[in-house]
Coordinates of C-alpha atoms and ligand atoms in Angstrom, one line a residue:
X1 CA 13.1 -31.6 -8.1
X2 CA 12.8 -31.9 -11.8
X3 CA 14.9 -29.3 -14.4
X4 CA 11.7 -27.7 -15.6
X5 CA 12.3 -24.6 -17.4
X6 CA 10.4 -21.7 -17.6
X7 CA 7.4 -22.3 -19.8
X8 CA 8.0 -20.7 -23.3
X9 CA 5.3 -18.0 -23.7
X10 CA 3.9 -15.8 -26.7
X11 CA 4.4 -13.0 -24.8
X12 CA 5.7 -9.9 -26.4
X13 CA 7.3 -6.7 -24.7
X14 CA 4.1 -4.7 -24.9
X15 CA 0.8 -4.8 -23.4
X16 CA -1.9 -5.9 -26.0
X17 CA -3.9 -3.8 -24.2
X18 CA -2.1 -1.0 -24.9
X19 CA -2.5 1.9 -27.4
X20 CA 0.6 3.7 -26.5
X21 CA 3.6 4.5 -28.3
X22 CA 6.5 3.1 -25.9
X23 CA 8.8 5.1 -27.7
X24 CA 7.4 8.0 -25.9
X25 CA 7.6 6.8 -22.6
X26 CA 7.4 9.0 -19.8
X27 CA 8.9 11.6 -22.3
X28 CA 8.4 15.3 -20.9
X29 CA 5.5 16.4 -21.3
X30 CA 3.0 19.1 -19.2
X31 CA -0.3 17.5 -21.2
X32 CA -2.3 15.8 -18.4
X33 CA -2.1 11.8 -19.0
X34 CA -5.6 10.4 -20.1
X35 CA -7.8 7.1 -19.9
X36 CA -7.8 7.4 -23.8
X37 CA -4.3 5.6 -23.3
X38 CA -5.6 2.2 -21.9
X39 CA -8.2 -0.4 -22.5
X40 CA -10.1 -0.7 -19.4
X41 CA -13.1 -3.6 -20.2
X42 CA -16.3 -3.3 -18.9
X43 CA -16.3 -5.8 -16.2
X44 CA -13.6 -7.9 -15.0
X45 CA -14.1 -11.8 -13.8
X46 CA -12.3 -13.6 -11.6
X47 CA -8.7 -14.6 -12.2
X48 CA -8.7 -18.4 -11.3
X49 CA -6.8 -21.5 -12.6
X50 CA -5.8 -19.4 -14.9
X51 CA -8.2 -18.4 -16.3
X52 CA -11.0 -15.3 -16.1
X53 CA -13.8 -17.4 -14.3
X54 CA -17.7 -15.5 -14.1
X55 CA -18.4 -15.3 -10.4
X56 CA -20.5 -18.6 -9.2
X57 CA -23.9 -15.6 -8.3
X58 CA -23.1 -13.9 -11.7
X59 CA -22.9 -10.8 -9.8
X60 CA -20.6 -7.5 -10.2
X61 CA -20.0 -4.2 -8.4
X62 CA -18.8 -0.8 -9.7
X63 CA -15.6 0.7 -9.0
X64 CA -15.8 4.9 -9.5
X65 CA -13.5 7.7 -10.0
X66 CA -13.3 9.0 -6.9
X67 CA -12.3 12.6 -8.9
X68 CA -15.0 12.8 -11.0
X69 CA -17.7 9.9 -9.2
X70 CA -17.7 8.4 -12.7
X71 CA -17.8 4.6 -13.0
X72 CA -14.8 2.9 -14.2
X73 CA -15.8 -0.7 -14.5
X74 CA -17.2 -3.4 -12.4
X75 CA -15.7 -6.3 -10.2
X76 CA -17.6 -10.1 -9.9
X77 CA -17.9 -10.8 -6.6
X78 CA -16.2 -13.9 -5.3
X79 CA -18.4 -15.8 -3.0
X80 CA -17.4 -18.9 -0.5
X81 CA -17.9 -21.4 -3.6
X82 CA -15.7 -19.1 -5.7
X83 CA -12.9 -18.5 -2.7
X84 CA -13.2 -22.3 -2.6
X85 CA -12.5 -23.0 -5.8
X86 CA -9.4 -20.5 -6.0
X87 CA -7.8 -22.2 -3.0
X88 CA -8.1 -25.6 -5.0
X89 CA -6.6 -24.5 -7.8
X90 CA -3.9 -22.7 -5.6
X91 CA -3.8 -25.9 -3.6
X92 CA -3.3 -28.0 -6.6
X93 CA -0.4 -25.7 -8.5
X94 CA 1.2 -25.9 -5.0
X95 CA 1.0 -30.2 -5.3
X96 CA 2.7 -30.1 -8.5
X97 CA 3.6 -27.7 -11.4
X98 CA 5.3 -25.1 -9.0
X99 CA 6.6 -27.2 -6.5
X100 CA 8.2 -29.2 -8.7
X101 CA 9.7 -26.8 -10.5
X102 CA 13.6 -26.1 -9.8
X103 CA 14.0 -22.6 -7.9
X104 CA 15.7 -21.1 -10.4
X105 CA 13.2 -21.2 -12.6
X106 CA 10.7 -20.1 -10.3
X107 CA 13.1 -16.8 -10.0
X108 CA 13.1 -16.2 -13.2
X109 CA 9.0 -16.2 -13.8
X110 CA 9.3 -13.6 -10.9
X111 CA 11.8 -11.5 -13.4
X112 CA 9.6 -12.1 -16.0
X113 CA 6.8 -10.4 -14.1
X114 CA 9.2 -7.2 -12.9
X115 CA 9.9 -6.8 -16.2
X116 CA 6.6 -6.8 -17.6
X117 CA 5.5 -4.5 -14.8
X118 CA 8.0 -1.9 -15.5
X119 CA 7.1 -2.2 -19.8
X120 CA 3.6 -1.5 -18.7
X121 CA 4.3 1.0 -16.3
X122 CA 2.5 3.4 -18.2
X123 CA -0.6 1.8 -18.3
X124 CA -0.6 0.8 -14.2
X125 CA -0.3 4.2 -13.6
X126 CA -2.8 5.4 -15.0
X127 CA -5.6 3.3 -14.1
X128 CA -4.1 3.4 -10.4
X129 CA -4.5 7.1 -10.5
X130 CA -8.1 6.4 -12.2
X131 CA -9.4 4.1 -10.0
X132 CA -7.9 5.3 -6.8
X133 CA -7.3 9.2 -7.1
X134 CA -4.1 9.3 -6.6
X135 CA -1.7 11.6 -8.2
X136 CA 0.2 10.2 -11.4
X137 CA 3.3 11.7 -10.3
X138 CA 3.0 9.4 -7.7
X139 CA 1.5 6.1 -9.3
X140 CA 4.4 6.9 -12.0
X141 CA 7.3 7.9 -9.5
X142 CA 6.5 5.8 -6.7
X143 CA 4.0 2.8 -6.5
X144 CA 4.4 1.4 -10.0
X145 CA 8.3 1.5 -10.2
X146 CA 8.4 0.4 -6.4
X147 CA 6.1 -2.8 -6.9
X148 CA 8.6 -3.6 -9.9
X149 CA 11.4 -3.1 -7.6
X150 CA 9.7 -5.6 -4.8
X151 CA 9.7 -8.5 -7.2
X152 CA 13.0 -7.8 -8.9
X153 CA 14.2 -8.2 -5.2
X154 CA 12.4 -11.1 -3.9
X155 CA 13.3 -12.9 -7.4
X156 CA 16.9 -13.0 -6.2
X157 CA 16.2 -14.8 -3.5
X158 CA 14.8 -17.5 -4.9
X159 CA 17.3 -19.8 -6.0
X160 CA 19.1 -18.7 -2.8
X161 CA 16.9 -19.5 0.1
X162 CA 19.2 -21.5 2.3
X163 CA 21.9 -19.0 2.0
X164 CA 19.5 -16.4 3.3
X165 CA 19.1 -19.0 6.4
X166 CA 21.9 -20.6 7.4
X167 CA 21.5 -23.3 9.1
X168 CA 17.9 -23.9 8.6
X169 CA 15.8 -25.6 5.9
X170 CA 13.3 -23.4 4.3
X171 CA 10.2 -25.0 3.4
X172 CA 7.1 -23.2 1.5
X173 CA 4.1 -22.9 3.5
X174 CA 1.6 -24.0 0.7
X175 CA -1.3 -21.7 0.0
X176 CA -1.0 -17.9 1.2
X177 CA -4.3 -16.1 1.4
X178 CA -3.6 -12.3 1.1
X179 CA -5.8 -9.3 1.5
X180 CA -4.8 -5.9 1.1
X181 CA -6.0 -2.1 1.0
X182 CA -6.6 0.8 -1.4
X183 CA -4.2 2.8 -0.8
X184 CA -1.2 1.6 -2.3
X185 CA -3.3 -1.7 -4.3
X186 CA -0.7 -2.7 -6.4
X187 CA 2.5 -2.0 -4.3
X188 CA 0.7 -3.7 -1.7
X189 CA -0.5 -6.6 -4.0
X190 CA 3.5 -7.0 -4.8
X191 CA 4.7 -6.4 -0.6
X192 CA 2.4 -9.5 -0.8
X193 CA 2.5 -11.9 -3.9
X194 CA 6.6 -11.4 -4.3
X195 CA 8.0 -13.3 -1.2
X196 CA 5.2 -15.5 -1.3
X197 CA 6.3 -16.8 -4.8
X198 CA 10.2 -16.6 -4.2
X199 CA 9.4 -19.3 -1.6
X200 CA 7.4 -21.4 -3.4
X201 CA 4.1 -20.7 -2.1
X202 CA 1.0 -20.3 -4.1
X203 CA -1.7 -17.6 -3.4
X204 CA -5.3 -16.2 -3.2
X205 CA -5.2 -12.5 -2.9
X206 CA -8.1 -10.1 -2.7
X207 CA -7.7 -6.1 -3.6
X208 CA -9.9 -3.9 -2.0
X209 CA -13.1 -3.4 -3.2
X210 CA -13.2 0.8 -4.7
X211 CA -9.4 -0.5 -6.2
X212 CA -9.2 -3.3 -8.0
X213 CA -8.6 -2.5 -11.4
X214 CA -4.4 -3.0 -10.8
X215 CA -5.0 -6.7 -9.8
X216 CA -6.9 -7.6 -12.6
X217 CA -4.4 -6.0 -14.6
X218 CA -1.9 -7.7 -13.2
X219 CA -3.6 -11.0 -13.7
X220 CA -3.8 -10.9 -17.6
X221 CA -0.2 -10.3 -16.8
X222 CA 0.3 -13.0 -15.3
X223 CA -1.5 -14.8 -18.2
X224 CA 0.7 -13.4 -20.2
X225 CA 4.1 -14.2 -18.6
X226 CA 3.1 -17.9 -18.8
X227 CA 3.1 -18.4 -15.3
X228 CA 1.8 -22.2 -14.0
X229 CA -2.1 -22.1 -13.6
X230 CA -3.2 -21.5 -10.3
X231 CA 0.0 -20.3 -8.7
X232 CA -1.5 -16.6 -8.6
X233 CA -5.4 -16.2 -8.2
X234 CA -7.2 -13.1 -7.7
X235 CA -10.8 -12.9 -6.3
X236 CA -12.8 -9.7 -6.2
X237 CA -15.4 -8.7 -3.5
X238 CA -16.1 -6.7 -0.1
X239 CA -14.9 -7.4 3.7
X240 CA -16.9 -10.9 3.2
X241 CA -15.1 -12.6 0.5
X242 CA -11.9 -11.5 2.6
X243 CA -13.5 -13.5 5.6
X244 CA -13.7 -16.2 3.4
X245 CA -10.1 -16.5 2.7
X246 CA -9.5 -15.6 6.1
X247 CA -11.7 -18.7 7.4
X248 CA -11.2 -21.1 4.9
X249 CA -9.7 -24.2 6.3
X250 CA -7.4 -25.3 3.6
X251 CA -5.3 -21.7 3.8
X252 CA -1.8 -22.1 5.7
X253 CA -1.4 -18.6 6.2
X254 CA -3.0 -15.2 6.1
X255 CA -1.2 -12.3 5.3
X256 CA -3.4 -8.7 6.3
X257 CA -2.7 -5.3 5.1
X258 CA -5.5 -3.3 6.4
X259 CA -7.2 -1.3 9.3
X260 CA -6.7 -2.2 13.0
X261 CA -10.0 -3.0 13.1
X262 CA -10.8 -5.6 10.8
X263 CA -7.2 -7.1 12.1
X264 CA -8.5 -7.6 15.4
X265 CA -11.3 -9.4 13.7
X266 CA -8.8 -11.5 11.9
X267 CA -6.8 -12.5 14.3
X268 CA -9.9 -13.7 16.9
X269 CA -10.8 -15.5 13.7
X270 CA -7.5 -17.1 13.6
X271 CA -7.2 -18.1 17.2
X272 CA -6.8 -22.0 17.9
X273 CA -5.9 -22.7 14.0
X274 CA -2.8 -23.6 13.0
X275 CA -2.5 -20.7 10.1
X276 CA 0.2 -18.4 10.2
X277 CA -0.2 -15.1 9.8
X278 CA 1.1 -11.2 9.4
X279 CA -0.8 -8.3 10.2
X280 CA 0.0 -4.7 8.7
X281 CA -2.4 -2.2 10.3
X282 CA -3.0 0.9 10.9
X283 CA -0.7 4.1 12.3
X284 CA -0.4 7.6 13.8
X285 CA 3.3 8.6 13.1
X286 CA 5.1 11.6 14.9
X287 CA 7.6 14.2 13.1
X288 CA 9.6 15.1 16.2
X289 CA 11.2 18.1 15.1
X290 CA 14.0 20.0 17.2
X291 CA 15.1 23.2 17.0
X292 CA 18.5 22.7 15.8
X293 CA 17.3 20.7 12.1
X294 CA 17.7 22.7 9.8
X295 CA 14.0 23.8 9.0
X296 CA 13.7 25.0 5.6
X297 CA 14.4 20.9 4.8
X298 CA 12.3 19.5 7.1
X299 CA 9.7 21.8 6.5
X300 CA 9.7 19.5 3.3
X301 CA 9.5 16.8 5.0
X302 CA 6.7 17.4 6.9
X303 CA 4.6 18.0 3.7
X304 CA 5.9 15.4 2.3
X305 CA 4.9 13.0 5.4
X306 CA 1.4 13.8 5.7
X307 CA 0.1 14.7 2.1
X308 CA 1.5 12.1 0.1
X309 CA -1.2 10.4 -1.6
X310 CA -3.8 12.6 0.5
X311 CA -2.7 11.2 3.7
X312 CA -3.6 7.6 3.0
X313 CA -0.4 6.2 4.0
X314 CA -0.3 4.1 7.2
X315 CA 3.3 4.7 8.0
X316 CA 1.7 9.2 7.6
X317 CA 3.3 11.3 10.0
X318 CA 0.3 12.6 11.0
X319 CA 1.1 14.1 14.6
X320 CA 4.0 17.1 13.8
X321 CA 5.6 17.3 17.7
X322 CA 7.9 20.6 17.2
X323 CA 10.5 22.6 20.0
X324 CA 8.5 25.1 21.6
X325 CA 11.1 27.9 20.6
X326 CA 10.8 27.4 17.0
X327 CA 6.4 26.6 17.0
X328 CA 5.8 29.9 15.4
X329 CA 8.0 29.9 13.0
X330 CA 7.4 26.8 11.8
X331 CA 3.7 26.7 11.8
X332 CA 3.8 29.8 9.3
X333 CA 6.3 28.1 7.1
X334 CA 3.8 25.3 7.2
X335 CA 0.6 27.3 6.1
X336 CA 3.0 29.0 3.6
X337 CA 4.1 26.0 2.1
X338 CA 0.0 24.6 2.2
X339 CA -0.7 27.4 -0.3
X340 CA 1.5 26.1 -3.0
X341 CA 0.1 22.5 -3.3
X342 CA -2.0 22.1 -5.4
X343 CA -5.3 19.9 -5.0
X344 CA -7.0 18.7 -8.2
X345 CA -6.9 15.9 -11.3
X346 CA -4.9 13.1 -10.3
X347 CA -4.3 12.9 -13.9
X348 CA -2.8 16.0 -14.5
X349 CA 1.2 16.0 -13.2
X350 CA 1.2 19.2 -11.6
X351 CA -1.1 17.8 -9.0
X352 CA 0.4 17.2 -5.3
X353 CA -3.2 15.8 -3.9
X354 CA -5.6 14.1 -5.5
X355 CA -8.9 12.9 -4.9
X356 CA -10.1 11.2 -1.7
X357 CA -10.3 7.7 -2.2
X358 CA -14.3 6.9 -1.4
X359 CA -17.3 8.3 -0.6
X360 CA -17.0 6.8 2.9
X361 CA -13.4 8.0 3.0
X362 CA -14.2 11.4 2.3
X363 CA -17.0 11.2 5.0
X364 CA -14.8 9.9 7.6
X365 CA -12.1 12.7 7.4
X366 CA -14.8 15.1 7.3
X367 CA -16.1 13.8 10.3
X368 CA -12.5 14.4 12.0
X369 CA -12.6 17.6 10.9
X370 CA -15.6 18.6 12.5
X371 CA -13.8 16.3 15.6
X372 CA -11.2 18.3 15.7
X373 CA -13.1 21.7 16.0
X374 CA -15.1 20.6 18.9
X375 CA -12.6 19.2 20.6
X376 CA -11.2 23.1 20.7
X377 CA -8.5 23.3 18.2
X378 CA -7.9 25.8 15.7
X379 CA -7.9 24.9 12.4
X380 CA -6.5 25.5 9.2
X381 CA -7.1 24.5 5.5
X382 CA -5.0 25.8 2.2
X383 CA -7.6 28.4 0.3
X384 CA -7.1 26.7 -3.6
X385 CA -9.7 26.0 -5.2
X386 CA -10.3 21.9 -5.4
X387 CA -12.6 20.5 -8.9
X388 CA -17.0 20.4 -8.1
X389 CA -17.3 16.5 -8.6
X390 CA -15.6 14.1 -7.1
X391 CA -14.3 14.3 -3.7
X392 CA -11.3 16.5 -2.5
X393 CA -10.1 17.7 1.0
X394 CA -7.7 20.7 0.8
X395 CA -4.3 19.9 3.3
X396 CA -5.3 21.0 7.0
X397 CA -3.8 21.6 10.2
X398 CA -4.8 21.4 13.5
X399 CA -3.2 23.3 16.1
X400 CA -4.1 24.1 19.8
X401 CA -4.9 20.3 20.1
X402 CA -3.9 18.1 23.2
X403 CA -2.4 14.9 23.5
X404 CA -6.0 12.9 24.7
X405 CA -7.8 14.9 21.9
X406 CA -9.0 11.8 19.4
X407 CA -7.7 13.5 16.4
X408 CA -4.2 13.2 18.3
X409 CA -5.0 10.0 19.2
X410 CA -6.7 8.2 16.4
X411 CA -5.5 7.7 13.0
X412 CA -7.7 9.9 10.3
X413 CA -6.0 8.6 7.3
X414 CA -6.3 12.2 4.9
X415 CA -4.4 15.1 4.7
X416 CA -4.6 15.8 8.4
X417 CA -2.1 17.1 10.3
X418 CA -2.2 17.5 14.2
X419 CA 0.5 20.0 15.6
X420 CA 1.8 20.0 19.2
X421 CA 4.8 21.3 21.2
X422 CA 7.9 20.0 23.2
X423 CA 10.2 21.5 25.7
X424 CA 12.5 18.4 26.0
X425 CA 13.3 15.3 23.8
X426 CA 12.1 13.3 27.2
X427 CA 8.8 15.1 27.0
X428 CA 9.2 14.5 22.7
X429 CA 9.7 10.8 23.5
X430 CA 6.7 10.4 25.6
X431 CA 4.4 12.4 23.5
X432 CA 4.9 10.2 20.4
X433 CA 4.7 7.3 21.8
X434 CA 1.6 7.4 23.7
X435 CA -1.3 6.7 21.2
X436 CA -2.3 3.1 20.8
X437 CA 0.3 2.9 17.4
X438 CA 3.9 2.1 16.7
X439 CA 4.0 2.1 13.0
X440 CA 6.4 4.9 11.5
X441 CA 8.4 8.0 13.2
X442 CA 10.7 10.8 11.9
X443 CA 13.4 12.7 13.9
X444 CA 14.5 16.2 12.6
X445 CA 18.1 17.4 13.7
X446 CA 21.3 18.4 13.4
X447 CA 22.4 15.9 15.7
X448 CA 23.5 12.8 15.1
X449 CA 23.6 11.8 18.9
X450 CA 20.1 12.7 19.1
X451 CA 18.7 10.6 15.8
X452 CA 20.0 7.8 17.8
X453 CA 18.7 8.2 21.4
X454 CA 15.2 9.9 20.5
X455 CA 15.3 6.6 17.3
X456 CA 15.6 4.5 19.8
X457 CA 13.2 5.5 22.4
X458 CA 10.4 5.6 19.7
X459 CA 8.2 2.2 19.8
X460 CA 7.7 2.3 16.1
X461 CA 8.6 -0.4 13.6
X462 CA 10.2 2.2 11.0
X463 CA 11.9 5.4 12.6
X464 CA 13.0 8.1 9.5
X465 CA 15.8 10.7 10.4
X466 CA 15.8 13.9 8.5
X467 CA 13.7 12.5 5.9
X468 CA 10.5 10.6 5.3
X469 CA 8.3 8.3 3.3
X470 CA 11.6 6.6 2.0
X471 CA 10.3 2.6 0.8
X472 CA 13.2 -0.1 -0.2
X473 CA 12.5 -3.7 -0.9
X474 CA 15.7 -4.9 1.4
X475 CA 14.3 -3.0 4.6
X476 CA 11.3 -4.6 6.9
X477 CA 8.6 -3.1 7.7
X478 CA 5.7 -3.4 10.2
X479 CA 4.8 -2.3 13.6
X480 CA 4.5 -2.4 17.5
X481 CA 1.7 -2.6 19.5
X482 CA -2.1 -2.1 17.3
X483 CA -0.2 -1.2 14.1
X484 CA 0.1 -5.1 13.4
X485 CA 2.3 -8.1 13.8
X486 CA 4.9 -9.4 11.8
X487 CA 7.0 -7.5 8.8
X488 CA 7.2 -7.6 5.5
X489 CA 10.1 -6.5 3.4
X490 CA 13.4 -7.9 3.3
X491 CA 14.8 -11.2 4.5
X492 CA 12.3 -10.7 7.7
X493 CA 9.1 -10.4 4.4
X494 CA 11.0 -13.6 3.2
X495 CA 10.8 -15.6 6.3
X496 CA 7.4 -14.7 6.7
X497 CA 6.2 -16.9 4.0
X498 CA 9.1 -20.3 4.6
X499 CA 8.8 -22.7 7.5
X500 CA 12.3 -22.8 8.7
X501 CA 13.3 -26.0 10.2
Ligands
NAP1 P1 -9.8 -2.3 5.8 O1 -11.2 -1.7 5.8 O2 -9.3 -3.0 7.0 O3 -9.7 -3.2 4.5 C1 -8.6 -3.9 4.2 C2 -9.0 -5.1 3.3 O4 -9.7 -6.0 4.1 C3 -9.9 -4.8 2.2 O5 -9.6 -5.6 1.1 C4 -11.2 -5.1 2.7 O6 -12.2 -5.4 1.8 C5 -10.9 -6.4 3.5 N1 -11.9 -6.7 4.6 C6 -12.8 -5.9 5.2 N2 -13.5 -6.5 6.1 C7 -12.9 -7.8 6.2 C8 -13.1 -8.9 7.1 N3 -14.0 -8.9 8.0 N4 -12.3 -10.0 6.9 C9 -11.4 -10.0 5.9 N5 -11.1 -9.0 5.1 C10 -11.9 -7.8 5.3 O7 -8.7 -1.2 5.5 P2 -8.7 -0.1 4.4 O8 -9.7 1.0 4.8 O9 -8.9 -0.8 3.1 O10 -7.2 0.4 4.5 C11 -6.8 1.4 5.3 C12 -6.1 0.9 6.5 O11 -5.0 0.1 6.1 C13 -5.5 1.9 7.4 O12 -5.8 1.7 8.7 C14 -4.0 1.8 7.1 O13 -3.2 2.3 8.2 C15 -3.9 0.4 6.9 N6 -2.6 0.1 6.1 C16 -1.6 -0.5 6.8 C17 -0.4 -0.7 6.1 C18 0.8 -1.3 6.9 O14 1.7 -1.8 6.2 N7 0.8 -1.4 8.2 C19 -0.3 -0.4 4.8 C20 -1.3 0.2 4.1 C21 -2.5 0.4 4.8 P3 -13.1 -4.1 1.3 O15 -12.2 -3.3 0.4 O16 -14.2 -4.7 0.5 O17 -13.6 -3.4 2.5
MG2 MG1 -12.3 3.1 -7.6

């Protein structure tokens, strides 16, 4: 192991792209934030090598703004001869520059990039909000400081790999191939390209295709923090190019963030090779909520569990499973509560939900909503009014629904919430875990005897008591049963990417 240091780099502490005055950052303000304060180019290449490579057909798709169906720039599309050529030069940074390099230094390229991320939070924020529709309170408060917070964490580790294993001798796997989701892309891009760095592997990710803009940002980034060519490589495209990565034979391990579906498909794909991989699917969370929490709060929660970022979270709590005795009550609170959020410009910081993230998205809830009326429940949607373009679902409950109806059972991913009642925690218990899920669960009450026996009855990788939604680099996360295979996060996201020997 040579005493390489980290490559001296012209990089400054602001973007080049930027046009903002970091003076004024995140200074109070009730002015909506707008695209006026970032560069986004016309089309982006492919992030290769090092370098922005055209795509090997020359061809590009457009990314819209799913609040105002306006295009915000176009993706190449990476085909098998481009996914190729990213897993050389992966393959070759993995032979040499980064391997060789002594794991301090690797840490502190990781720091380097934290740090960047956090001086351009601004700027990620807004075009996640842009290209994705999600609110900026949350891109700023939650996705862009956490994905900062993911690779100041894994940087630590590092330097100290065997202290994290005792015992054992962790060895990098080689090249990672990692495809992830809309709707968290660049928290997700970090759950991803952190630990696979900190243990010396190299990667190929793919974003997905109507949220992209994030990754490319975060390759010139990378560019700009001086990192070895080829040590990070990003490759635009649709489900195919990710069945490239997925199938190409010089790939030692897949990493997955996506729906159950296309998991299943990876995983047959993966069968009889000798890749390793992680799968983070989908989920169906229950709020079990007993009559002795103390409601106003959890009340709270609830909103908080389902509507964040429109209901596009895996780990949602999207099944609310409340004590008979206190139903009524809490059901009015509920609608109560649904009048006050408001649904609009994700670029505006009053907004609590934003826009839908795709045509096909906002399709597929609507089809659920129309689901869940057939199958005989009563429904129930806030009465704001929501902008003409773009596409916006106002927050809805379902109540009157059974445990075998499919909006029970099956996850809708929006601002769906399915309401049933207990007598018993037994009965609780039983309801929440029967759907095909074990992702995320939430216990509400007073009791700190029950957090622990209804927490550990729940088959679900992440169980929340009187709270929810709360994210932490040190914890793992992942799920039982269809909701996936493996965890990322923590030392278990860590020893995910290392063969331990
Ligand atoms: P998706 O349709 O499964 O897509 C995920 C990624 O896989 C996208 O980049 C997609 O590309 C790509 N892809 C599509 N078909 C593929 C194939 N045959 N082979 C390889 N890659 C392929 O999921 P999504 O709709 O983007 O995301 C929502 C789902 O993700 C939900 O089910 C949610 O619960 C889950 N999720 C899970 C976690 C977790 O940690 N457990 C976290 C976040 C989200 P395109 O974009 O081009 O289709
Ligand atoms: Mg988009």
């Amino acid at each position: 192991m040579s005493e390489t240091k980290t490559k001296e780099t012209t990089y400054k502490p602001t973007s080049p792209n930027s046009k903002l005055d970091f003076a004024s950052l995140w200074e109070y303000s009730e002015a909506p934030e707008s695209s006026a304060n970032l560069e986004i180019k016309d089309k982006y290449d492919l992030f290769i090598g090092g370098k922005f490579v055209k795509p090997s057909k020359d061809r590009y798709f457009k990314s819209i703004n799913p609040s105002s169906n306006e295009e915000v720039t176009q993706f190449a599309e990476a085909t098998q001869k481009d996914v190729d050529k990213a897993v050389k030069a992966a393959r070759k940074a993995f032979k040499g520059e980064w391997s060789d390099l002594n794991p301090s230094s690797r840490g502190k390229y990781i720091y380097r990039i934290a740090r960047m991320l956090q001086e351009r939070a601004r700027e990620f924020a807004i075009a996640e909000s842009i290209d994705g529709g999600k609110p900026i309170r949350e891109s700023r408060d939650v996705d862009i400081p956490l994905a900062a917070a993911y690779f100041f964490y894994y940087a630590g580790w590092a330097d100290k790999l065997e202290y994290a294993f005792p015992g054992k001798k962790p060895e990098a796997l080689g090249v990672c191939g990692q495809i992830i989701p809309w709707n968290f892309p660049l928290l997700m891009l970090a759950w991803k390209i952190a630990p696979a760095l900190a243990c010396g592997n190299t990667v190929v990710l793919k974003p997905a295709e109507t949220t992209s803009l994030t990754a490319m940002m975060f390759a010139e980034l990378v560019k700009d923090a001086g990192l070895p060519d080829g040590v990070v490589n990003i490759v635009t495209g649709a489900g195919q190019t990710g069945a490239e990565i997925v199938n190409h034979k010089d790939i030692d391990k897949i990493a997955f963030t996506g729906s159950t579906n296309v998991g299943k498909i990876i995983q047959k794909s993966l069968a009889g090779t000798d890749k390793k991989y992680t799968l983070e699917l989908g989920g169906k969370g229950a709020l079990i909520l007993f009559e002795d929490a103390p409601i106003d709060q959890a009340v709270e929660g609830i909103i908080n569990a389902i509507y964040f970022n429109q209901g596009h979270v895996c780990c949602a709590g999207s099944r609310l499973l409340v004590q008979e005795n206190i139903a009524d009550k809490v059901i009015m609170k509920l609608k109560d509560r649904l009048e006050t959020l408001i649904v609009g410009d994700p670029l505006d910081k009053n907004t609590d939900i934003g826009a839908i993230n795709s045509k096909e998205q906002f399709d597929r809830v609507n089809s659920y909503l129309e689901l869940g009326v057939e199958e005989g429940a009563e429904v129930y949607q806030s009465k704001c009014s929501v902008p003409e373009n773009g596409y916006f679902i106002r927050p809805t409950l379902f109540t009157n629904v059974s445990q075998s109806n499919r909006v029970v059972q099956e996850e809708i991913f929006g601002p769906v919430l399915t309401v049933q009642s207990f007598r018993t925690a037994d009965e609780a218990i039983e309801k929440a875990n029967n759907t095909p899920f074990g992702l995320a669960g939430g216990v509400w009450t007073d009791k700190g005897s029950k957090i622990f026996k209804v927490g550990s009855a729940l088959r679900s990788g992440v169980v929340w008591a009187n709270t929810y939604n709360k994210f932490d680099p040190t914890s793992p996360f992942g799920g039982y049963k269809e909701s996936g295979v493996g965890r990322e996060g923590g030392l278990h996201g860590l020893s995910a990417y290392l063969n331990l020997k």
